[in-house]
């Protein structure tokens, strides 16, 4: 519910007010922090519940913003862009549960959250370092 509301209602407002890229930077950073909180306090049930709800809102906003950013790519036509983007999303959705379960079972229950936080942080850094090549997103 929170994910849907944030995707449809909140994300467009944030995009209009702050722009796609700035909004993505802030929301991805907040999502990474949320994942690190989940990894650090994995054993505290109320922290995980609250973080899951918060992450739903962050993911809803990010989903809309990232989709907007990808579909604004001038490099290819819309059908090719959409196909590549959806392939990347769905392959990640297929791999993530198995990988997270394996990491959690064999290494520690906090590891999937910490690994996720690291990957989101790496993506954020990558976006920031390449900001001049993705300037078209807010045009």
Tab-separated table of C-alpha atoms in Angstrom:
chain	number	residue	atom	x	y	z
A	1	UNK	CA	0.000	0.000	0.000
A	2	UNK	CA	2.764	2.440	0.980
A	3	UNK	CA	4.732	1.469	-2.122
A	4	UNK	CA	1.757	2.112	-4.407
A	5	UNK	CA	0.875	5.464	-2.829
A	6	UNK	CA	4.462	6.671	-2.978
A	7	UNK	CA	4.839	5.535	-6.607
A	8	UNK	CA	1.709	7.191	-7.909
A	9	UNK	CA	1.193	10.221	-5.677
A	10	UNK	CA	4.404	11.211	-3.900
A	11	UNK	CA	7.114	10.500	-6.506
A	12	UNK	CA	5.663	12.787	-9.209
A	13	UNK	CA	5.454	15.643	-6.697
A	14	UNK	CA	9.023	15.092	-5.516
A	15	UNK	CA	10.196	14.959	-9.153
A	16	UNK	CA	8.461	18.257	-10.016
A	17	UNK	CA	9.840	20.011	-6.946
A	18	UNK	CA	13.458	18.762	-6.875
A	19	UNK	CA	14.100	17.091	-10.245
A	20	UNK	CA	14.633	13.432	-11.039
A	21	UNK	CA	18.358	13.146	-10.325
A	22	UNK	CA	18.424	15.038	-7.038
A	23	UNK	CA	15.412	13.076	-5.838
A	24	UNK	CA	17.031	9.778	-6.842
A	25	UNK	CA	20.242	10.653	-4.993
A	26	UNK	CA	18.415	11.459	-1.765
A	27	UNK	CA	15.983	8.548	-1.917
A	28	UNK	CA	18.685	6.015	-2.794
A	29	UNK	CA	20.794	7.308	0.084
A	30	UNK	CA	17.829	6.970	2.453
A	31	UNK	CA	17.199	3.457	1.146
A	32	UNK	CA	20.843	2.473	1.713
A	33	UNK	CA	20.666	3.866	5.266
A	34	UNK	CA	17.457	1.898	5.862
A	35	UNK	CA	19.146	-1.306	4.679
A	36	UNK	CA	22.142	-0.675	6.953
A	37	UNK	CA	19.776	-0.080	9.892
A	38	UNK	CA	18.069	-3.390	9.112
A	39	UNK	CA	21.439	-5.126	8.964
A	40	UNK	CA	22.711	-3.635	12.205
A	41	UNK	CA	19.535	-4.212	14.210
A	42	UNK	CA	18.319	-7.433	12.576
A	43	UNK	CA	17.404	-9.003	15.909
A	44	UNK	CA	15.068	-6.176	16.969
A	45	UNK	CA	11.670	-6.984	15.501
A	46	UNK	CA	10.099	-3.506	15.694
A	47	UNK	CA	13.107	-2.002	13.903
A	48	UNK	CA	12.714	-4.459	11.029
A	49	UNK	CA	8.955	-3.843	10.808
A	50	UNK	CA	9.380	-0.067	10.745
A	51	UNK	CA	12.253	-0.304	8.242
A	52	UNK	CA	10.224	-2.555	5.938
A	53	UNK	CA	7.389	-0.018	5.887
A	54	UNK	CA	9.816	2.856	5.300
A	55	UNK	CA	11.603	0.915	2.576
A	56	UNK	CA	8.255	0.385	0.806
A	57	UNK	CA	7.817	4.141	0.524
A	58	UNK	CA	11.412	4.618	-0.600
A	59	UNK	CA	11.176	1.834	-3.175
A	60	UNK	CA	7.917	3.182	-4.556
A	61	UNK	CA	9.432	6.605	-5.076
A	62	UNK	CA	12.665	5.185	-6.487
A	63	UNK	CA	10.791	2.879	-8.849
A	64	UNK	CA	8.934	5.797	-10.394
A	65	UNK	CA	11.980	8.056	-10.556
A	66	UNK	CA	14.323	5.420	-11.977
A	67	UNK	CA	11.732	4.339	-14.547
A	68	UNK	CA	11.321	7.976	-15.586
A	69	UNK	CA	15.091	8.388	-15.825
A	70	UNK	CA	15.565	5.261	-17.928
A	71	UNK	CA	12.700	6.061	-20.266
A	72	UNK	CA	14.178	9.530	-20.899
A	73	UNK	CA	17.295	7.929	-22.366
A	74	UNK	CA	17.907	9.345	-25.842
A	75	UNK	CA	20.241	6.509	-26.864
A	76	UNK	CA	17.601	4.039	-28.079
A	77	UNK	CA	13.937	3.767	-28.913
A	78	UNK	CA	11.379	3.250	-26.155
A	79	UNK	CA	10.759	-0.454	-26.786
A	80	UNK	CA	14.469	-1.321	-26.626
A	81	UNK	CA	14.980	0.813	-23.524
A	82	UNK	CA	11.959	-0.713	-21.815
A	83	UNK	CA	13.019	-4.259	-22.686
A	84	UNK	CA	16.562	-3.779	-21.384
A	85	UNK	CA	15.348	-2.067	-18.216
A	86	UNK	CA	12.753	-4.738	-17.477
A	87	UNK	CA	15.241	-7.531	-18.152
A	88	UNK	CA	17.626	-5.989	-15.617
A	89	UNK	CA	14.872	-5.519	-13.035
A	90	UNK	CA	13.421	-9.000	-13.441
A	91	UNK	CA	16.751	-10.842	-13.458
A	92	UNK	CA	17.581	-9.058	-10.202
A	93	UNK	CA	14.201	-10.031	-8.810
A	94	UNK	CA	14.888	-13.642	-9.712
A	95	UNK	CA	18.392	-13.760	-8.233
A	96	UNK	CA	17.877	-11.661	-5.084
A	97	UNK	CA	15.684	-14.035	-3.022
A	98	UNK	CA	17.990	-17.009	-3.549
A	99	UNK	CA	21.108	-14.967	-2.908
A	100	UNK	CA	19.653	-13.282	0.194
A	101	UNK	CA	18.454	-16.584	1.625
A	102	UNK	CA	21.843	-18.211	1.039
A	103	UNK	CA	23.754	-15.284	2.564
A	104	UNK	CA	21.400	-15.194	5.524
A	105	UNK	CA	21.534	-18.928	6.138
A	106	UNK	CA	25.234	-19.580	5.662
A	107	UNK	CA	26.861	-16.339	6.807
A	108	UNK	CA	24.449	-14.409	9.003
A	109	UNK	CA	20.942	-12.967	8.977
A	110	UNK	CA	22.270	-9.411	8.826
A	111	UNK	CA	24.390	-9.990	5.695
A	112	UNK	CA	21.626	-9.661	3.046
A	113	UNK	CA	20.683	-6.221	4.394
A	114	UNK	CA	24.292	-5.063	4.679
A	115	UNK	CA	25.103	-6.373	1.197
A	116	UNK	CA	22.024	-4.635	-0.174
A	117	UNK	CA	23.080	-1.403	1.514
A	118	UNK	CA	26.538	-1.702	-0.045
A	119	UNK	CA	25.118	-2.346	-3.526
A	120	UNK	CA	22.727	0.615	-3.278
A	121	UNK	CA	25.597	2.801	-2.047
A	122	UNK	CA	27.756	1.613	-4.976
A	123	UNK	CA	24.926	2.424	-7.408
A	124	UNK	CA	24.537	5.865	-5.870
A	125	UNK	CA	28.260	6.553	-6.205
A	126	UNK	CA	28.221	5.297	-9.803
A	127	UNK	CA	25.292	7.598	-10.653
A	128	UNK	CA	26.970	10.552	-9.013
A	129	UNK	CA	30.299	9.971	-10.759
A	130	UNK	CA	28.505	9.737	-14.110
A	131	UNK	CA	26.143	12.677	-13.516
A	132	UNK	CA	27.498	14.619	-16.509
A	133	UNK	CA	26.628	11.794	-18.886
A	134	UNK	CA	23.070	11.450	-17.550
A	135	UNK	CA	22.204	15.134	-17.541
A	136	UNK	CA	19.411	14.429	-20.083
A	137	UNK	CA	17.296	12.880	-17.326
A	138	UNK	CA	16.020	16.217	-16.043
A	139	UNK	CA	15.503	17.788	-19.490
